[in-house]
Coordinates of C-alpha atoms in Angstrom, one line a residue:
X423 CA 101.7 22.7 -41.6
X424 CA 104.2 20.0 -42.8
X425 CA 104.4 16.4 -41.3
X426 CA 108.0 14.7 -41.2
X427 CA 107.7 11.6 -43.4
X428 CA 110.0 8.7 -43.4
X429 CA 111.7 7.1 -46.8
X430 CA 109.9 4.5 -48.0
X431 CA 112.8 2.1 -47.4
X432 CA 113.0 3.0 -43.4
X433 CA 109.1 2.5 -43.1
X434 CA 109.8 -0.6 -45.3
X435 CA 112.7 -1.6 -42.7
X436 CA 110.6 -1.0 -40.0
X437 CA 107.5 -2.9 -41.3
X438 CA 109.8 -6.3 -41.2
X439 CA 111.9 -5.4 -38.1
X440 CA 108.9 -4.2 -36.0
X441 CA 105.9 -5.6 -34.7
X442 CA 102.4 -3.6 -35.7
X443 CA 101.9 -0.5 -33.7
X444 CA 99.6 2.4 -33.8
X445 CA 99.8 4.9 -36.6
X446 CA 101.1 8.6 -35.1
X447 CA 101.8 11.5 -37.0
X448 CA 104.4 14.8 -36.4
X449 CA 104.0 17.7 -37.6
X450 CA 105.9 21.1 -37.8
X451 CA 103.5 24.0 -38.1
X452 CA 104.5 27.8 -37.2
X453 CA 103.9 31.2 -38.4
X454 CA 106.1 34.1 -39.2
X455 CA 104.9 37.8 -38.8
X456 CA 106.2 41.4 -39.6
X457 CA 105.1 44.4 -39.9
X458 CA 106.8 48.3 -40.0
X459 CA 104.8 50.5 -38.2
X460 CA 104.4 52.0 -34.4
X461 CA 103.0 50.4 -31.3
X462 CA 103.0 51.9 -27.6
X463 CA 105.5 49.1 -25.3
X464 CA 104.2 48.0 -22.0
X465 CA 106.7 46.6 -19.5
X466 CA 106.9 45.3 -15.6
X467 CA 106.9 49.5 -14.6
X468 CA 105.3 51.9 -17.1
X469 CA 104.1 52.7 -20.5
X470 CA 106.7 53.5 -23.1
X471 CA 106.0 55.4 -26.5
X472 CA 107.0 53.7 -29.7
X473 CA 108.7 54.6 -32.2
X474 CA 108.3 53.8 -35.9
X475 CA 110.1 50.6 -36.8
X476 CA 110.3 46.5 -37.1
X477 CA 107.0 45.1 -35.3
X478 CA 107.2 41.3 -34.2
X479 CA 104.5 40.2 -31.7
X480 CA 103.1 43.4 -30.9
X481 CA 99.4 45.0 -31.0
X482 CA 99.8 46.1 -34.5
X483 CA 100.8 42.4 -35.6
X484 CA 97.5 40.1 -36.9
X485 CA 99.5 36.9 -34.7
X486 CA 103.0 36.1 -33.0
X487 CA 105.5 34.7 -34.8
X488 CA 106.2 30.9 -33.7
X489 CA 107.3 27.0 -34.0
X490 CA 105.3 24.5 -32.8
X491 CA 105.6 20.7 -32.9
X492 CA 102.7 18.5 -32.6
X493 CA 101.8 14.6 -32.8
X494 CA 99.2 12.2 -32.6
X495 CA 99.0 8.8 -32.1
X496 CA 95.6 6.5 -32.9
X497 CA 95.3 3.7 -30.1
X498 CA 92.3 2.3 -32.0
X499 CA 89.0 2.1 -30.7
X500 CA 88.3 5.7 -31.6
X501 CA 90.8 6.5 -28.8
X502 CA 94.0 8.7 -29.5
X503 CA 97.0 10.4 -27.6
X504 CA 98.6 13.7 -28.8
X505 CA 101.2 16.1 -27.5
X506 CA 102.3 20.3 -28.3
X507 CA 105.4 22.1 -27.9
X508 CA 105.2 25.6 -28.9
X509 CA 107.9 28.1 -29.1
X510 CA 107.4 31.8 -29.1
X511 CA 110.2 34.2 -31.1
X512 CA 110.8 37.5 -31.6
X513 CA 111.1 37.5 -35.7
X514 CA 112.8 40.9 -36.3
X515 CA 115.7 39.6 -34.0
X516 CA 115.4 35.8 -33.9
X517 CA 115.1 35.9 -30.0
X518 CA 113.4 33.5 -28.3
X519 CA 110.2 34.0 -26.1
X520 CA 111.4 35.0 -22.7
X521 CA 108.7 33.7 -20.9
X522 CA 110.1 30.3 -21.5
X523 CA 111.2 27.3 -24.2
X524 CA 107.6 26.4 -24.8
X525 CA 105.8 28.7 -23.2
X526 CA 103.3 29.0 -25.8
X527 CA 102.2 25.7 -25.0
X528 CA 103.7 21.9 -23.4
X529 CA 100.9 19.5 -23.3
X530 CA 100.0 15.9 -23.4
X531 CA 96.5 15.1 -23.9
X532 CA 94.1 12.1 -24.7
X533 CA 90.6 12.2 -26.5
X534 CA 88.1 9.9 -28.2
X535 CA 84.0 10.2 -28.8
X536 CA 83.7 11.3 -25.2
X537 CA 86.0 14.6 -25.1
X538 CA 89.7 15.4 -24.4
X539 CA 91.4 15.4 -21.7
X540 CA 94.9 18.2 -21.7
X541 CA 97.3 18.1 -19.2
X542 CA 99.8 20.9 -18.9
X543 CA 100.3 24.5 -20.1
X544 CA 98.1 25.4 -23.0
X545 CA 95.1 28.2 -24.1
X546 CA 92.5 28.4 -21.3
X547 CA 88.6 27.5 -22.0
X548 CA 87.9 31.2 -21.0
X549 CA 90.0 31.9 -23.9
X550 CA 89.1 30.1 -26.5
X551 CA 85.5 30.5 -25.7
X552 CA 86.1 34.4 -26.0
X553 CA 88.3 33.8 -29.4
X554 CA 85.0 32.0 -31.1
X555 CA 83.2 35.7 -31.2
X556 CA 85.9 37.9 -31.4
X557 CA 85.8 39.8 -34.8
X558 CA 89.2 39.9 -34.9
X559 CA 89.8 36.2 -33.9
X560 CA 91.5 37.2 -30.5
X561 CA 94.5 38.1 -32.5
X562 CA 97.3 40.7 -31.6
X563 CA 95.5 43.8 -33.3
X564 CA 92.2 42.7 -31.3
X565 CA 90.6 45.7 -29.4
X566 CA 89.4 43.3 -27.4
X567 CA 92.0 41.5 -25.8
X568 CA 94.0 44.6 -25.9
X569 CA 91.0 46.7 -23.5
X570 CA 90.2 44.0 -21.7
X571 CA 92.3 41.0 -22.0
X572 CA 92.1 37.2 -22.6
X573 CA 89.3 37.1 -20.2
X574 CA 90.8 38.9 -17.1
X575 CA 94.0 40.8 -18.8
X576 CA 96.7 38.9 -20.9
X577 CA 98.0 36.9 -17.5
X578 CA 95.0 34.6 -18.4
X579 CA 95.5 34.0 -22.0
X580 CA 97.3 30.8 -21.7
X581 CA 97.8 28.7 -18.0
X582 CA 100.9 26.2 -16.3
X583 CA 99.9 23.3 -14.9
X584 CA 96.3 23.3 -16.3
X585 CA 94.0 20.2 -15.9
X586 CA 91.2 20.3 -18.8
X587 CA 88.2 18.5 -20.4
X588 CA 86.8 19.6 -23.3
X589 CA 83.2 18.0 -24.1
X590 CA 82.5 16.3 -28.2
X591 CA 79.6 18.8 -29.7
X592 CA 76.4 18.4 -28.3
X593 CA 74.1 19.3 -30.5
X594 CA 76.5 23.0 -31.8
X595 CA 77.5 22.9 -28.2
X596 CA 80.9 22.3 -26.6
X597 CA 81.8 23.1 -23.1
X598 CA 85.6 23.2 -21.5
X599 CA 86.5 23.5 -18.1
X600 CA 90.1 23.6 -16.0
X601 CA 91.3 23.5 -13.0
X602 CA 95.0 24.5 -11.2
X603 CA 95.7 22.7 -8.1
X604 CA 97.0 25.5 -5.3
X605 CA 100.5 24.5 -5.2
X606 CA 100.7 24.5 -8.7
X607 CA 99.6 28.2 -9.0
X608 CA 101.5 31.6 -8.3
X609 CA 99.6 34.2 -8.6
X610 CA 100.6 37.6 -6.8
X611 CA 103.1 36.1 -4.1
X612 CA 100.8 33.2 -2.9
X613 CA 99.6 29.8 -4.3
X614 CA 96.4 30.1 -5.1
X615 CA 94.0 27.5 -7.1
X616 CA 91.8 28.6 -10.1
X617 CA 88.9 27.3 -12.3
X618 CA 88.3 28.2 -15.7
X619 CA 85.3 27.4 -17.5
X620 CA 84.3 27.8 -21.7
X621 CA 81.4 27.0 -23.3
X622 CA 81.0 27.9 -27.9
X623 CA 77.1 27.5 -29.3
X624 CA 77.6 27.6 -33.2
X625 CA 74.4 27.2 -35.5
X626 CA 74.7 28.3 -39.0
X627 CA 76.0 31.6 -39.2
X628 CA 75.3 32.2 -35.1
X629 CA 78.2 31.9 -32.7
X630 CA 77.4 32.4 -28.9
X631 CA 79.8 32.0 -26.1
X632 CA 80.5 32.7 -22.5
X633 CA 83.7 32.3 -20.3
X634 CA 84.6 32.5 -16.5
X635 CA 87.5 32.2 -14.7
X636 CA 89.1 32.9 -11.0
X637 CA 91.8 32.4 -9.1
X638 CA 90.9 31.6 -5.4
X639 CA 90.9 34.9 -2.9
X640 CA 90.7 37.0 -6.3
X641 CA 87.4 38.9 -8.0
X642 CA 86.1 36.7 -11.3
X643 CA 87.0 37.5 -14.6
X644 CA 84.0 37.1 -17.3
X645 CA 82.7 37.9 -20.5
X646 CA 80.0 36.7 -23.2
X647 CA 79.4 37.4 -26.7
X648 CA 78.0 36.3 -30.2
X649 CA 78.7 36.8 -34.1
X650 CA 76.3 36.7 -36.4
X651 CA 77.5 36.4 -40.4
X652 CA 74.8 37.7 -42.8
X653 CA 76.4 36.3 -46.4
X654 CA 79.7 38.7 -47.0
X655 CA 79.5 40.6 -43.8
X656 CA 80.0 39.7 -39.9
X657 CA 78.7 41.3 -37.2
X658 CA 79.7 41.1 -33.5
X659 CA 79.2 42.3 -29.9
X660 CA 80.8 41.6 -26.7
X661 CA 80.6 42.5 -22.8
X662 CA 83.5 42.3 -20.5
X663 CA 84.4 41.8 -16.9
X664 CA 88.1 42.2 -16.2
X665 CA 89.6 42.1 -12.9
X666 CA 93.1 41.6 -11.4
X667 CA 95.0 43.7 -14.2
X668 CA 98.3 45.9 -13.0
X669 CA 97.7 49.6 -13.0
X670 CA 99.2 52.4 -14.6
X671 CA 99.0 56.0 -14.0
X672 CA 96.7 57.7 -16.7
X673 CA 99.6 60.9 -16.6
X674 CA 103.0 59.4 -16.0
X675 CA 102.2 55.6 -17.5
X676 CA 103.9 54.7 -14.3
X677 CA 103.4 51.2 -12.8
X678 CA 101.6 52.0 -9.7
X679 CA 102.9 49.8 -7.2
X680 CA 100.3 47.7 -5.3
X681 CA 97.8 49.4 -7.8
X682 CA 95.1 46.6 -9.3
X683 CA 92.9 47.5 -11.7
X684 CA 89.3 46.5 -12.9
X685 CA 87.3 47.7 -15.7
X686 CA 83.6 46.6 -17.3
X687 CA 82.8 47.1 -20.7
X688 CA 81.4 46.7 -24.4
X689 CA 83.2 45.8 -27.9
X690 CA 80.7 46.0 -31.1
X691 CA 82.2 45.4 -34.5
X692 CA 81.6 44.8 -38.0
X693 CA 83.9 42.8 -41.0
X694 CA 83.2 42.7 -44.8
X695 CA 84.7 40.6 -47.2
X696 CA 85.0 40.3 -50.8
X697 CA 87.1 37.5 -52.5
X698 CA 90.4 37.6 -50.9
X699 CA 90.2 41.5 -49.8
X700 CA 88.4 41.9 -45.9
X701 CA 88.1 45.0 -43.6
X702 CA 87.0 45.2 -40.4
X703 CA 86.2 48.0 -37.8
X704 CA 86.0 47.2 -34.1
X705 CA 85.7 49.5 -30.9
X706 CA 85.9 48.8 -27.3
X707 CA 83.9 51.1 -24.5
X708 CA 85.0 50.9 -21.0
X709 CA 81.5 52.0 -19.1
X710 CA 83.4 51.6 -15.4
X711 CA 87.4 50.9 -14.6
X712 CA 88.6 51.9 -11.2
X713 CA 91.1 50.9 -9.2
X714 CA 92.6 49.3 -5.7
X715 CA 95.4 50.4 -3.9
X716 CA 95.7 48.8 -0.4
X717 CA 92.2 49.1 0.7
X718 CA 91.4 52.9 -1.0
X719 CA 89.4 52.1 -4.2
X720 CA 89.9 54.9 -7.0
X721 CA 87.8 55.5 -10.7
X722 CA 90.0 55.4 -13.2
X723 CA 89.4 57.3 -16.6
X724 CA 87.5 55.0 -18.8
X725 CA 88.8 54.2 -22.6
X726 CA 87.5 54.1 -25.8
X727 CA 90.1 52.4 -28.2
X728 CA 88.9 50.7 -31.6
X729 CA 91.1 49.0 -34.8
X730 CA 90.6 49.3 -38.0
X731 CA 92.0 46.1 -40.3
X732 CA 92.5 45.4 -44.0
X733 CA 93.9 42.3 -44.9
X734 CA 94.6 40.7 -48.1
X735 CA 95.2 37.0 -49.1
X736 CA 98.0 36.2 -51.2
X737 CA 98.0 32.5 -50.5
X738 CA 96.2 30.6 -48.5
X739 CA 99.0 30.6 -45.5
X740 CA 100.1 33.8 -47.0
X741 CA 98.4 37.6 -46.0
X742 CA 99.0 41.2 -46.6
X743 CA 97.3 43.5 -43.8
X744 CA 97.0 46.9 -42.3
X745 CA 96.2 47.7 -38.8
X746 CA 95.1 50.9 -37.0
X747 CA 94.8 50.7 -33.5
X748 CA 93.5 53.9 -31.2
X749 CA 94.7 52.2 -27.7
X750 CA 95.2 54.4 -24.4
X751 CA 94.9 58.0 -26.2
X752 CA 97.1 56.8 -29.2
X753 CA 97.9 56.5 -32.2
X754 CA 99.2 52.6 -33.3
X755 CA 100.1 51.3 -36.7
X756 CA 101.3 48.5 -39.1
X757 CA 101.7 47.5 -42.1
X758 CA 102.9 43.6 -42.8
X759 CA 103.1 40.5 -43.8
X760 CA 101.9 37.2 -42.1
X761 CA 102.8 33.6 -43.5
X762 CA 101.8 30.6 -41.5
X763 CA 103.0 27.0 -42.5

């Protein structure tokens, strides 16, 4: 991360010209990620092989490639006000996030010794309470967020118009929960409110968390999970509840049109590290997914995918990696490079 700094002759200027104001801070921080390798394409109607190539922001990826901006500004008394504008991008092609200018996040929030307060789009608690356990840090190569989602499939991972609190620690404990007014909220054709709720346990080498979320007139999305790190090695288990996802046909990998899908399930996982070498394995069971279309409710073939991850730091913004990932039936690779700053 890098902060933009005045001269010292225009902070000197403005120390005469101005009266005393609070202290903020901006800083720049992004990361850029590539990797050559394979990874299956999912789009608005089917499943599409891959072919070997260029990966930017796919599965086989450790993280997106991005800009963000970010400041905070101390009003004194322990009290401060912050903002973040974060732009997704396509690396291999220097195209823009299609989703929208910041739709990585657009926030303004407000904390002190009694929480935070977030207005706007951003990470959901359910989210970040899941990314606290996850072996792989929730990241793109996670066999977790790729079975099962951010907590409900990916349409959960981040949320418009979100109102949040985040608690201080309480003791190892910290609790966040949000709320979408209805007319803020489209989900499937219809406003609809929704209430998401995170809560992260750490003591010593224990994490513990659960999240929750749903959208009103829709099943709940939930999952729960610790790691446990026992001096170079890490050890973690998850179970999953995700509803509300879009179906495709296990044959064609045809969107199936009106087709929702749920699915229940495990992730159990181990990491091992030794100076700046770590490898990973994770896999993720499905024990039920069926699906809904209309009012007939079908079972659905149930998936075992895992990853397998070797990562090496060259810096500390700087890493080598390698990812395997057995998703749907096959076969995903990459080999890259990720540099955050």
């Amino acid at each position: 991360m890098k902060k933009i700094q005045l001269t010292g002759l225009a902070l000197a200027t403005l120390a005469v010209c101005a009266p005393a104001w609070a202290q903020s801070t901006v800083t720049i921080y992004g990361a850029v990620d590539m990797a050559v390798g394979k990874d299956f394409q999912v789009d608005a109607l089917q499943i599409r092989p891959g072919k070997t190539g260029l990966q930017s922001a796919s599965r086989v990826n450790l993280q997106d490639s991005y800009v963000g901006f970010k400041g905070v500004e101390d009003l004194g008394g322990g009290l401060q006000v912050g903002f973040q504008l974060e732009q997704g991008l396509d690396a291999s092609n220097g195209i823009a996030d299609p989703e929208g200018a910041f739709a990585r996040g657009a926030n303004l929030w407000m904390g002190g010794g009694w929480g935070r307060l977030t207005l706007g789009r951003a990470l959901t608690p359910s989210y970040n309470a899941m990314a606290a356990w996850d072996l792989m840090g929730a990241g793109n190569h996670s066999v977790a967020i790729n079975t099962f989602g951010g907590v409900g499939f990916n349409r959960y991972k981040r949320q418009s118009n979100q109102i949040s609190y985040r608690t201080p620690q309480l003791g190892g404990l910290v609790v966040e929960a949000a709320y979408v007014p209805k007319d803020d909220n489209m989900f499937e054709g219809a406003n609809r409110s929704k209430f998401d709720l995170g809560a992260v346990y750490k003591s010593g080498p224990l994490t513990v968390g659960a999240a929750y979320n749903k959208v009103s007139g829709q099943e709940a999305n939930f999952a729960t999970g610790a790691k446990y790190q026992y001096q170079n090695f890490e050890f973690a288990v998850g179970y999953f509840q995700a509803r509300n996802g879009q179906f495709y046909d296990d044959v064609t990998y045809q969107r199936v049109t009106n087709g929702v899908i749920g699915t229940n399930g495990v992730t159990l996982g181990a990491k091992a590290s030794w100076d700046r070498f770590s490898a990973g394995f994770d896999i993720a069971r499905e024990t039920k997914s069926e699906y809904t279309v209309g009012s007939s409710r079908f079972d659905s073939k149930k998936q075992t995918n895992f990853v397998i991850n070797g990562t090496y730091a060259l810096s500390k913004r700087t890493q080598a990696y390698v990812n395997y990932l057995r998703w749907a039936g096959v076969n995903n690779y990459g080999v890259g490079l990720s540099h955050s700053f």
